[in-house]
Amino acid sequence: MASSLDIVLAFDDNFWAPAYAVMRSICLSTHRRQDLVFHLLHLPLLAEHKRDLEAITGEFGAKIAWHPLDGMELFDVFVADMPASAQWPKVVYARLLLADILPEAVSRVLYLDCDMLVRAPIERLLEADLGGMPLGAVQDSLHPFIMGRRDMRQNSGIFDLADPYFNSGMLVVDLAQWRAIDVKSEVALIAGKGWLDRLYYDQDVLNLVFRNRWHKLDWRWNTMDAHPAHEALDPHILHFTGKNRPWALWAGILRTTAYARWYRHVMTNDLFYRFARHRWGRWWRKRLPFLR
């Protein structure tokens, strides 16, 4: 049994509350709370938001390892030419630097996106057999459309659509093997081919780097576009990849996502409504610049 359960999240200050919900759902789903170490790869956080995240340690005895990305030369240089958007900020590429940012003593780690909810003991996933591969993941539910894009032809020169393709929202990583691959050099080769602007952000990059070097895990560990119908299938990790998100105020009333009411109470009522005000404030500031 591992002495620690190492989990990585990467986010900016606009996603602090969902990050907290992921962390708290993990704590609520395991008896090994004091073995948990949350490695938070983050851009600058408001002091209030950082205190919210730190509450995990007081409630459950879990540990937090802070890894600030702001001003980190390694991160700044790596993401400088990476494509990004409002929905996919450059912080998403931090997961590609796991081997460089995390301590050498960490041998296996679980990466999770922040739009998730965990319902099963996370140690079962961290201790899963990866079949000798450096990476364990779940096949993407939109495979092969994401690979090929329009008419399943757009990226035919980059991907073979018959190949398996994983969703990068949940990754079980053998860091020793990851380090041996030298991910940064692999990304540089992809960039040198002029492909970056044609790729689906970090997920396509990871699928190219780990082509034929990943182990397929059960879909329950990354149940994508989670709807209420999924509740009957006992999903272990829900991944809210669709347009409807569980932190929307109407989600619990209209049942637009799986476990929406559960999610609100995992995030806690206080944080749920503060996050709603935060999102509304951002929406108005984008449209009314004088409010900035």
PDB file of C-alpha atoms in Angstrom:
ATOM      1  CA  MET A   1       0.000   0.000   0.000  1.00  0.00           C
ATOM      2  CA  ALA A   2       1.352   3.392  -0.968  1.00  0.00           C
ATOM      3  CA  SER A   3       2.275   5.674   1.905  1.00  0.00           C
ATOM      4  CA  SER A   4       0.618   8.621   0.198  1.00  0.00           C
ATOM      5  CA  LEU A   5      -2.133   9.146  -2.346  1.00  0.00           C
ATOM      6  CA  ASP A   6      -0.841  11.882  -4.643  1.00  0.00           C
ATOM      7  CA  ILE A   7      -3.399  13.817  -6.677  1.00  0.00           C
ATOM      8  CA  VAL A   8      -2.786  16.738  -9.047  1.00  0.00           C
ATOM      9  CA  LEU A   9      -5.167  19.519 -10.069  1.00  0.00           C
ATOM     10  CA  ALA A  10      -4.300  22.483 -12.323  1.00  0.00           C
ATOM     11  CA  PHE A  11      -6.424  25.632 -12.333  1.00  0.00           C
ATOM     12  CA  ASP A  12      -6.576  29.408 -12.187  1.00  0.00           C
ATOM     13  CA  ASP A  13      -8.511  31.660  -9.824  1.00  0.00           C
ATOM     14  CA  ASN A  14     -11.707  31.322 -11.851  1.00  0.00           C
ATOM     15  CA  PHE A  15     -11.908  27.622 -10.984  1.00  0.00           C
ATOM     16  CA  TRP A  16     -10.948  27.540  -7.312  1.00  0.00           C
ATOM     17  CA  ALA A  17     -14.420  26.427  -6.151  1.00  0.00           C
ATOM     18  CA  PRO A  18     -14.765  23.438  -8.533  1.00  0.00           C
ATOM     19  CA  ALA A  19     -11.203  22.445  -7.567  1.00  0.00           C
ATOM     20  CA  TYR A  20     -12.313  22.463  -3.928  1.00  0.00           C
ATOM     21  CA  ALA A  21     -15.360  20.328  -4.827  1.00  0.00           C
ATOM     22  CA  VAL A  22     -13.131  17.722  -6.501  1.00  0.00           C
ATOM     23  CA  MET A  23     -10.842  17.621  -3.461  1.00  0.00           C
ATOM     24  CA  ARG A  24     -13.703  17.372  -0.978  1.00  0.00           C
ATOM     25  CA  SER A  25     -15.460  14.646  -2.993  1.00  0.00           C
ATOM     26  CA  ILE A  26     -12.235  12.614  -2.869  1.00  0.00           C
ATOM     27  CA  CYS A  27     -11.985  13.079   0.893  1.00  0.00           C
ATOM     28  CA  LEU A  28     -15.601  12.076   1.416  1.00  0.00           C
ATOM     29  CA  SER A  29     -15.152   8.877  -0.626  1.00  0.00           C
ATOM     30  CA  THR A  30     -12.153   7.318   1.118  1.00  0.00           C
ATOM     31  CA  HIS A  31     -11.133   6.201   4.608  1.00  0.00           C
ATOM     32  CA  ARG A  32      -7.501   7.117   3.811  1.00  0.00           C
ATOM     33  CA  ARG A  33      -8.011  10.866   4.103  1.00  0.00           C
ATOM     34  CA  GLN A  34      -4.783  11.523   5.968  1.00  0.00           C
ATOM     35  CA  ASP A  35      -2.794   9.801   3.200  1.00  0.00           C
ATOM     36  CA  LEU A  36      -4.064  12.267   0.600  1.00  0.00           C
ATOM     37  CA  VAL A  37      -1.642  14.828  -0.827  1.00  0.00           C
ATOM     38  CA  PHE A  38      -3.193  17.356  -3.194  1.00  0.00           C
ATOM     39  CA  HIS A  39      -0.607  18.898  -5.527  1.00  0.00           C
ATOM     40  CA  LEU A  40      -2.170  22.154  -6.718  1.00  0.00           C
ATOM     41  CA  LEU A  41      -0.642  23.592  -9.890  1.00  0.00           C
ATOM     42  CA  HIS A  42      -2.142  27.050  -9.924  1.00  0.00           C
ATOM     43  CA  LEU A  43      -1.959  30.573 -11.239  1.00  0.00           C
ATOM     44  CA  PRO A  44      -2.356  33.440  -8.716  1.00  0.00           C
ATOM     45  CA  LEU A  45      -5.195  32.963  -6.228  1.00  0.00           C
ATOM     46  CA  LEU A  46      -7.018  35.503  -4.112  1.00  0.00           C
ATOM     47  CA  ALA A  47      -6.183  35.088  -0.437  1.00  0.00           C
ATOM     48  CA  GLU A  48      -9.845  34.304   0.283  1.00  0.00           C
ATOM     49  CA  HIS A  49      -9.897  31.560  -2.332  1.00  0.00           C
ATOM     50  CA  LYS A  50      -6.680  30.046  -1.048  1.00  0.00           C
ATOM     51  CA  ARG A  51      -8.204  29.897   2.447  1.00  0.00           C
ATOM     52  CA  ASP A  52     -11.203  28.057   0.997  1.00  0.00           C
ATOM     53  CA  LEU A  53      -8.899  25.412  -0.453  1.00  0.00           C
ATOM     54  CA  GLU A  54      -6.872  25.140   2.743  1.00  0.00           C
ATOM     55  CA  ALA A  55     -10.054  24.206   4.640  1.00  0.00           C
ATOM     56  CA  ILE A  56      -9.574  20.680   3.286  1.00  0.00           C
ATOM     57  CA  THR A  57      -6.650  20.161   5.636  1.00  0.00           C
ATOM     58  CA  GLY A  58      -8.629  21.169   8.722  1.00  0.00           C
ATOM     59  CA  GLU A  59     -11.719  19.138   7.880  1.00  0.00           C
ATOM     60  CA  PHE A  60     -10.043  15.920   6.740  1.00  0.00           C
ATOM     61  CA  GLY A  61      -6.355  15.985   7.683  1.00  0.00           C
ATOM     62  CA  ALA A  62      -5.328  15.790   4.020  1.00  0.00           C
ATOM     63  CA  LYS A  63      -2.214  17.663   2.876  1.00  0.00           C
ATOM     64  CA  ILE A  64      -1.809  20.347   0.227  1.00  0.00           C
ATOM     65  CA  ALA A  65       1.379  20.954  -1.758  1.00  0.00           C
ATOM     66  CA  TRP A  66       1.239  24.336  -3.492  1.00  0.00           C
ATOM     67  CA  HIS A  67       2.938  24.630  -6.887  1.00  0.00           C
ATOM     68  CA  PRO A  68       2.495  28.245  -8.091  1.00  0.00           C
ATOM     69  CA  LEU A  69       2.967  28.583 -11.847  1.00  0.00           C
ATOM     70  CA  ASP A  70       3.044  32.367 -11.994  1.00  0.00           C
ATOM     71  CA  GLY A  71       6.611  33.469 -12.704  1.00  0.00           C
ATOM     72  CA  MET A  72       7.825  29.877 -13.139  1.00  0.00           C
ATOM     73  CA  GLU A  73      10.195  30.140 -16.101  1.00  0.00           C
ATOM     74  CA  LEU A  74       9.727  26.478 -17.011  1.00  0.00           C
ATOM     75  CA  PHE A  75       5.962  26.949 -17.359  1.00  0.00           C
ATOM     76  CA  ASP A  76       6.139  30.346 -19.076  1.00  0.00           C
ATOM     77  CA  VAL A  77       8.559  29.130 -21.753  1.00  0.00           C
ATOM     78  CA  PHE A  78       6.697  25.865 -22.304  1.00  0.00           C
ATOM     79  CA  VAL A  79       3.258  27.431 -22.859  1.00  0.00           C
ATOM     80  CA  ALA A  80       4.413  30.535 -24.757  1.00  0.00           C
ATOM     81  CA  ASP A  81       3.410  29.217 -28.189  1.00  0.00           C
ATOM     82  CA  MET A  82       0.627  26.871 -27.112  1.00  0.00           C
ATOM     83  CA  PRO A  83      -2.886  27.592 -28.451  1.00  0.00           C
ATOM     84  CA  ALA A  84      -5.391  28.769 -25.840  1.00  0.00           C
ATOM     85  CA  SER A  85      -8.896  30.179 -25.518  1.00  0.00           C
ATOM     86  CA  ALA A  86     -11.246  31.553 -22.866  1.00  0.00           C
ATOM     87  CA  GLN A  87     -12.491  28.024 -22.231  1.00  0.00           C
ATOM     88  CA  TRP A  88      -9.044  26.435 -22.407  1.00  0.00           C
ATOM     89  CA  PRO A  89      -6.494  28.768 -20.741  1.00  0.00           C
ATOM     90  CA  LYS A  90      -2.829  27.894 -20.842  1.00  0.00           C
ATOM     91  CA  VAL A  91      -2.923  26.478 -17.326  1.00  0.00           C
ATOM     92  CA  VAL A  92      -4.307  23.260 -18.891  1.00  0.00           C
ATOM     93  CA  TYR A  93      -0.821  22.537 -20.239  1.00  0.00           C
ATOM     94  CA  ALA A  94       0.628  22.339 -16.723  1.00  0.00           C
ATOM     95  CA  ARG A  95      -0.199  18.623 -16.625  1.00  0.00           C
ATOM     96  CA  LEU A  96       2.388  18.077 -19.366  1.00  0.00           C
ATOM     97  CA  LEU A  97       5.057  19.214 -16.904  1.00  0.00           C
ATOM     98  CA  LEU A  98       4.211  16.789 -14.090  1.00  0.00           C
ATOM     99  CA  ALA A  99       7.621  15.143 -14.165  1.00  0.00           C
ATOM    100  CA  ASP A 100       9.395  18.504 -13.883  1.00  0.00           C
ATOM    101  CA  ILE A 101       7.208  20.102 -11.218  1.00  0.00           C
ATOM    102  CA  LEU A 102       6.502  17.245  -8.807  1.00  0.00           C
ATOM    103  CA  PRO A 103       9.113  15.967  -6.328  1.00  0.00           C
ATOM    104  CA  GLU A 104      11.269  13.017  -7.396  1.00  0.00           C
ATOM    105  CA  ALA A 105       9.902  11.024  -4.455  1.00  0.00           C
ATOM    106  CA  VAL A 106       6.438  10.925  -6.042  1.00  0.00           C
ATOM    107  CA  SER A 107       6.346   7.728  -8.119  1.00  0.00           C
ATOM    108  CA  ARG A 108       2.681   7.539  -9.095  1.00  0.00           C
ATOM    109  CA  VAL A 109       0.160  10.334  -9.351  1.00  0.00           C
ATOM    110  CA  LEU A 110      -3.441  10.867 -10.358  1.00  0.00           C
ATOM    111  CA  TYR A 111      -4.296  13.935 -12.421  1.00  0.00           C
ATOM    112  CA  LEU A 112      -7.922  15.137 -12.387  1.00  0.00           C
ATOM    113  CA  ASP A 113      -9.674  17.970 -14.187  1.00  0.00           C
ATOM    114  CA  CYS A 114     -11.602  20.339 -11.940  1.00  0.00           C
ATOM    115  CA  ASP A 115     -14.996  19.674 -13.573  1.00  0.00           C
ATOM    116  CA  MET A 116     -15.319  16.314 -11.839  1.00  0.00           C
ATOM    117  CA  LEU A 117     -16.988  14.617  -8.867  1.00  0.00           C
ATOM    118  CA  VAL A 118     -15.481  11.543  -7.227  1.00  0.00           C
ATOM    119  CA  ARG A 119     -17.734   8.864  -5.736  1.00  0.00           C
ATOM    120  CA  ALA A 120     -15.413   5.895  -5.109  1.00  0.00           C
ATOM    121  CA  PRO A 121     -12.266   5.334  -3.013  1.00  0.00           C
ATOM    122  CA  ILE A 122      -9.542   7.016  -5.003  1.00  0.00           C
ATOM    123  CA  GLU A 123      -6.892   4.526  -3.862  1.00  0.00           C
ATOM    124  CA  ARG A 124      -8.559   1.893  -6.048  1.00  0.00           C
ATOM    125  CA  LEU A 125      -7.703   4.012  -9.071  1.00  0.00           C
ATOM    126  CA  LEU A 126      -4.238   5.067  -7.931  1.00  0.00           C
ATOM    127  CA  GLU A 127      -3.303   1.439  -7.304  1.00  0.00           C
ATOM    128  CA  ALA A 128      -4.779   0.121 -10.574  1.00  0.00           C
ATOM    129  CA  ASP A 129      -2.716  -2.165 -12.793  1.00  0.00           C
ATOM    130  CA  LEU A 130      -1.495  -0.117 -15.778  1.00  0.00           C
ATOM    131  CA  GLY A 131      -0.317  -3.161 -17.716  1.00  0.00           C
ATOM    132  CA  GLY A 132       3.278  -1.930 -17.706  1.00  0.00           C
ATOM    133  CA  MET A 133       2.325   1.339 -19.396  1.00  0.00           C
ATOM    134  CA  PRO A 134       3.280   4.829 -18.200  1.00  0.00           C
ATOM    135  CA  LEU A 135      -0.302   6.060 -18.361  1.00  0.00           C
ATOM    136  CA  GLY A 136      -3.793   4.834 -17.516  1.00  0.00           C
ATOM    137  CA  ALA A 137      -6.867   6.611 -18.888  1.00  0.00           C
ATOM    138  CA  VAL A 138     -10.408   6.140 -20.206  1.00  0.00           C
ATOM    139  CA  GLN A 139     -11.235   6.179 -23.907  1.00  0.00           C
ATOM    140  CA  ASP A 140     -12.938   9.427 -24.873  1.00  0.00           C
ATOM    141  CA  SER A 141     -16.667   9.110 -25.499  1.00  0.00           C
ATOM    142  CA  LEU A 142     -16.327  11.268 -28.650  1.00  0.00           C
ATOM    143  CA  HIS A 143     -13.594   9.107 -30.173  1.00  0.00           C
ATOM    144  CA  PRO A 144     -12.831   9.335 -33.105  1.00  0.00           C
ATOM    145  CA  PHE A 145     -14.641  12.623 -33.820  1.00  0.00           C
ATOM    146  CA  ILE A 146     -12.200  14.669 -31.714  1.00  0.00           C
ATOM    147  CA  MET A 147      -9.279  13.137 -33.614  1.00  0.00           C
ATOM    148  CA  GLY A 148     -10.674  13.740 -37.098  1.00  0.00           C
ATOM    149  CA  ARG A 149     -12.848  16.828 -36.595  1.00  0.00           C
ATOM    150  CA  ARG A 150     -14.919  17.935 -39.566  1.00  0.00           C
ATOM    151  CA  ASP A 151     -16.061  14.985 -41.708  1.00  0.00           C
ATOM    152  CA  MET A 152     -13.521  12.816 -39.850  1.00  0.00           C
ATOM    153  CA  ARG A 153     -10.866  14.106 -42.269  1.00  0.00           C
ATOM    154  CA  GLN A 154      -9.467  17.330 -40.888  1.00  0.00           C
ATOM    155  CA  ASN A 155      -6.607  15.729 -38.955  1.00  0.00           C
ATOM    156  CA  SER A 156      -6.249  12.490 -40.889  1.00  0.00           C
ATOM    157  CA  GLY A 157      -2.598  13.322 -41.515  1.00  0.00           C
ATOM    158  CA  ILE A 158      -1.961  13.543 -37.773  1.00  0.00           C
ATOM    159  CA  PHE A 159      -4.097  10.749 -36.297  1.00  0.00           C
ATOM    160  CA  ASP A 160      -5.124   7.327 -37.512  1.00  0.00           C
ATOM    161  CA  LEU A 161      -8.817   7.295 -36.591  1.00  0.00           C
ATOM    162  CA  ALA A 162      -8.687   3.552 -35.937  1.00  0.00           C
ATOM    163  CA  ASP A 163      -6.294   4.124 -33.019  1.00  0.00           C
ATOM    164  CA  PRO A 164      -7.666   4.322 -29.472  1.00  0.00           C
ATOM    165  CA  TYR A 165      -7.871   7.832 -28.048  1.00  0.00           C
ATOM    166  CA  PHE A 166      -8.177   8.786 -24.367  1.00  0.00           C
ATOM    167  CA  ASN A 167      -9.773  11.658 -22.506  1.00  0.00           C
ATOM    168  CA  SER A 168      -7.121  13.581 -20.580  1.00  0.00           C
ATOM    169  CA  GLY A 169      -9.375  14.665 -17.702  1.00  0.00           C
ATOM    170  CA  MET A 170      -8.296  11.677 -15.617  1.00  0.00           C
ATOM    171  CA  LEU A 171      -4.776  10.303 -15.897  1.00  0.00           C
ATOM    172  CA  VAL A 172      -3.048   7.730 -13.716  1.00  0.00           C
ATOM    173  CA  VAL A 173       0.650   8.372 -14.253  1.00  0.00           C
ATOM    174  CA  ASP A 174       3.708   6.216 -13.582  1.00  0.00           C
ATOM    175  CA  LEU A 175       6.112   9.114 -13.168  1.00  0.00           C
ATOM    176  CA  ALA A 176       9.286   7.057 -13.585  1.00  0.00           C
ATOM    177  CA  GLN A 177       8.202   5.958 -17.065  1.00  0.00           C
ATOM    178  CA  TRP A 178       6.820   9.433 -17.852  1.00  0.00           C
ATOM    179  CA  ARG A 179      10.227  10.950 -17.073  1.00  0.00           C
ATOM    180  CA  ALA A 180      11.959   8.427 -19.322  1.00  0.00           C
ATOM    181  CA  ILE A 181       9.827   9.553 -22.274  1.00  0.00           C
ATOM    182  CA  ASP A 182      10.896  13.241 -21.993  1.00  0.00           C
ATOM    183  CA  VAL A 183       7.512  14.788 -22.719  1.00  0.00           C
ATOM    184  CA  LYS A 184       8.910  18.285 -23.327  1.00  0.00           C
ATOM    185  CA  SER A 185      11.062  17.024 -26.204  1.00  0.00           C
ATOM    186  CA  GLU A 186       8.115  15.107 -27.672  1.00  0.00           C
ATOM    187  CA  VAL A 187       5.997  18.275 -27.586  1.00  0.00           C
ATOM    188  CA  ALA A 188       8.800  20.204 -29.280  1.00  0.00           C
ATOM    189  CA  LEU A 189       8.764  17.637 -32.119  1.00  0.00           C
ATOM    190  CA  ILE A 190       5.008  18.084 -32.539  1.00  0.00           C
ATOM    191  CA  ALA A 191       5.416  21.865 -32.595  1.00  0.00           C
ATOM    192  CA  GLY A 192       8.188  21.532 -35.170  1.00  0.00           C
ATOM    193  CA  LYS A 193       5.751  19.792 -37.526  1.00  0.00           C
ATOM    194  CA  GLY A 194       3.443  22.825 -37.372  1.00  0.00           C
ATOM    195  CA  TRP A 195       0.572  20.854 -35.847  1.00  0.00           C
ATOM    196  CA  LEU A 196      -0.172  22.806 -32.667  1.00  0.00           C
ATOM    197  CA  ASP A 197      -2.841  25.077 -34.175  1.00  0.00           C
ATOM    198  CA  ARG A 198      -4.686  22.038 -35.506  1.00  0.00           C
ATOM    199  CA  LEU A 199      -4.792  20.162 -32.216  1.00  0.00           C
ATOM    200  CA  TYR A 200      -7.417  19.950 -29.482  1.00  0.00           C
ATOM    201  CA  TYR A 201      -5.227  21.599 -26.875  1.00  0.00           C
ATOM    202  CA  ASP A 202      -3.335  19.410 -24.398  1.00  0.00           C
ATOM    203  CA  GLN A 203      -5.533  16.340 -24.941  1.00  0.00           C
ATOM    204  CA  ASP A 204      -4.433  15.856 -28.552  1.00  0.00           C
ATOM    205  CA  VAL A 205      -0.831  16.522 -27.541  1.00  0.00           C
ATOM    206  CA  LEU A 206      -0.974  13.839 -24.839  1.00  0.00           C
ATOM    207  CA  ASN A 207      -2.545  11.351 -27.227  1.00  0.00           C
ATOM    208  CA  LEU A 208       0.249  11.920 -29.715  1.00  0.00           C
ATOM    209  CA  VAL A 209       2.995  11.636 -27.092  1.00  0.00           C
ATOM    210  CA  PHE A 210       1.516   8.488 -25.531  1.00  0.00           C
ATOM    211  CA  ARG A 211       0.255   6.814 -28.703  1.00  0.00           C
ATOM    212  CA  ASN A 212       0.360   3.039 -28.059  1.00  0.00           C
ATOM    213  CA  ARG A 213       1.761   3.772 -24.587  1.00  0.00           C
ATOM    214  CA  TRP A 214      -1.376   3.943 -22.446  1.00  0.00           C
ATOM    215  CA  HIS A 215      -3.599   1.438 -20.658  1.00  0.00           C
ATOM    216  CA  LYS A 216      -7.384   1.564 -21.045  1.00  0.00           C
ATOM    217  CA  LEU A 217      -9.249   1.827 -17.725  1.00  0.00           C
ATOM    218  CA  ASP A 218     -12.913   1.203 -16.964  1.00  0.00           C
ATOM    219  CA  TRP A 219     -15.242   3.977 -18.158  1.00  0.00           C
ATOM    220  CA  ARG A 220     -16.649   4.384 -14.643  1.00  0.00           C
ATOM    221  CA  TRP A 221     -13.433   6.174 -13.672  1.00  0.00           C
ATOM    222  CA  ASN A 222     -14.197   8.981 -16.147  1.00  0.00           C
ATOM    223  CA  THR A 223     -17.900   9.108 -16.981  1.00  0.00           C
ATOM    224  CA  MET A 224     -18.063  11.923 -19.514  1.00  0.00           C
ATOM    225  CA  ASP A 225     -20.965  14.320 -20.150  1.00  0.00           C
ATOM    226  CA  ALA A 226     -22.570  12.989 -16.978  1.00  0.00           C
ATOM    227  CA  HIS A 227     -26.374  13.069 -17.140  1.00  0.00           C
ATOM    228  CA  PRO A 228     -28.950  11.909 -14.544  1.00  0.00           C
ATOM    229  CA  ALA A 229     -29.309   8.587 -16.401  1.00  0.00           C
ATOM    230  CA  HIS A 230     -25.708   7.769 -15.478  1.00  0.00           C
ATOM    231  CA  GLU A 231     -26.639   7.674 -11.788  1.00  0.00           C
ATOM    232  CA  ALA A 232     -28.080   4.148 -12.197  1.00  0.00           C
ATOM    233  CA  LEU A 233     -24.769   2.903 -13.633  1.00  0.00           C
ATOM    234  CA  ASP A 234     -22.718   3.567 -10.487  1.00  0.00           C
ATOM    235  CA  PRO A 235     -20.086   5.888 -11.999  1.00  0.00           C
ATOM    236  CA  HIS A 236     -16.934   6.261  -9.906  1.00  0.00           C
ATOM    237  CA  ILE A 237     -15.897   9.670 -11.290  1.00  0.00           C
ATOM    238  CA  LEU A 238     -18.319  11.988 -13.039  1.00  0.00           C
ATOM    239  CA  HIS A 239     -16.865  14.321 -15.653  1.00  0.00           C
ATOM    240  CA  PHE A 240     -19.094  17.262 -16.535  1.00  0.00           C
ATOM    241  CA  THR A 241     -17.824  17.834 -20.059  1.00  0.00           C
ATOM    242  CA  GLY A 242     -21.095  19.076 -21.583  1.00  0.00           C
ATOM    243  CA  LYS A 243     -22.558  22.567 -21.617  1.00  0.00           C
ATOM    244  CA  ASN A 244     -24.593  21.902 -18.457  1.00  0.00           C
ATOM    245  CA  ARG A 245     -22.460  22.135 -15.345  1.00  0.00           C
ATOM    246  CA  PRO A 246     -23.456  21.134 -11.788  1.00  0.00           C
ATOM    247  CA  TRP A 247     -22.474  24.540 -10.382  1.00  0.00           C
ATOM    248  CA  ALA A 248     -25.208  26.257 -12.417  1.00  0.00           C
ATOM    249  CA  LEU A 249     -27.929  27.540 -10.080  1.00  0.00           C
ATOM    250  CA  TRP A 250     -30.661  25.680 -11.977  1.00  0.00           C
ATOM    251  CA  ALA A 251     -28.813  22.346 -12.249  1.00  0.00           C
ATOM    252  CA  GLY A 252     -30.318  20.811  -9.111  1.00  0.00           C
ATOM    253  CA  ILE A 253     -33.838  21.989  -9.915  1.00  0.00           C
ATOM    254  CA  LEU A 254     -33.903  20.968 -13.581  1.00  0.00           C
ATOM    255  CA  ARG A 255     -31.662  17.890 -13.094  1.00  0.00           C
ATOM    256  CA  THR A 256     -29.492  18.851 -16.040  1.00  0.00           C
ATOM    257  CA  THR A 257     -26.480  16.891 -14.761  1.00  0.00           C
ATOM    258  CA  ALA A 258     -25.923  13.771 -12.696  1.00  0.00           C
ATOM    259  CA  TYR A 259     -25.816  14.250  -8.917  1.00  0.00           C
ATOM    260  CA  ALA A 260     -26.360  18.009  -9.218  1.00  0.00           C
ATOM    261  CA  ARG A 261     -27.787  18.443  -5.692  1.00  0.00           C
ATOM    262  CA  TRP A 262     -25.107  16.171  -4.280  1.00  0.00           C
ATOM    263  CA  TYR A 263     -22.467  18.300  -6.014  1.00  0.00           C
ATOM    264  CA  ARG A 264     -23.784  21.511  -4.453  1.00  0.00           C
ATOM    265  CA  HIS A 265     -23.501  20.085  -0.943  1.00  0.00           C
ATOM    266  CA  VAL A 266     -20.045  18.642  -1.637  1.00  0.00           C
ATOM    267  CA  MET A 267     -18.919  22.117  -2.694  1.00  0.00           C
ATOM    268  CA  THR A 268     -20.902  23.392   0.353  1.00  0.00           C
ATOM    269  CA  ASN A 269     -23.774  25.832   0.084  1.00  0.00           C
ATOM    270  CA  ASP A 270     -21.635  28.791   1.108  1.00  0.00           C
ATOM    271  CA  LEU A 271     -19.006  28.247  -1.558  1.00  0.00           C
ATOM    272  CA  PHE A 272     -21.569  27.250  -4.195  1.00  0.00           C
ATOM    273  CA  TYR A 273     -23.350  30.606  -3.965  1.00  0.00           C
ATOM    274  CA  ARG A 274     -20.132  32.620  -3.681  1.00  0.00           C
ATOM    275  CA  PHE A 275     -18.906  30.901  -6.836  1.00  0.00           C
ATOM    276  CA  ALA A 276     -22.206  31.779  -8.564  1.00  0.00           C
ATOM    277  CA  ARG A 277     -21.693  35.451  -7.687  1.00  0.00           C
ATOM    278  CA  HIS A 278     -18.097  35.234  -8.920  1.00  0.00           C
ATOM    279  CA  ARG A 279     -19.241  33.862 -12.288  1.00  0.00           C
ATOM    280  CA  TRP A 280     -21.976  36.482 -12.662  1.00  0.00           C
ATOM    281  CA  GLY A 281     -19.448  39.209 -11.872  1.00  0.00           C
ATOM    282  CA  ARG A 282     -17.129  37.917 -14.583  1.00  0.00           C
ATOM    283  CA  TRP A 283     -20.013  37.769 -17.084  1.00  0.00           C
ATOM    284  CA  TRP A 284     -20.993  41.385 -16.466  1.00  0.00           C
ATOM    285  CA  ARG A 285     -17.393  42.676 -16.507  1.00  0.00           C
ATOM    286  CA  LYS A 286     -16.850  41.136 -19.943  1.00  0.00           C
ATOM    287  CA  ARG A 287     -19.866  42.984 -21.309  1.00  0.00           C
ATOM    288  CA  LEU A 288     -19.545  46.230 -19.361  1.00  0.00           C
ATOM    289  CA  PRO A 289     -15.847  47.174 -19.326  1.00  0.00           C
ATOM    290  CA  PHE A 290     -16.397  50.114 -16.958  1.00  0.00           C
ATOM    291  CA  LEU A 291     -17.132  47.589 -14.162  1.00  0.00           C
ATOM    292  CA  ARG A 292     -13.579  46.238 -14.290  1.00  0.00           C
TER     293      ARG A 292
END
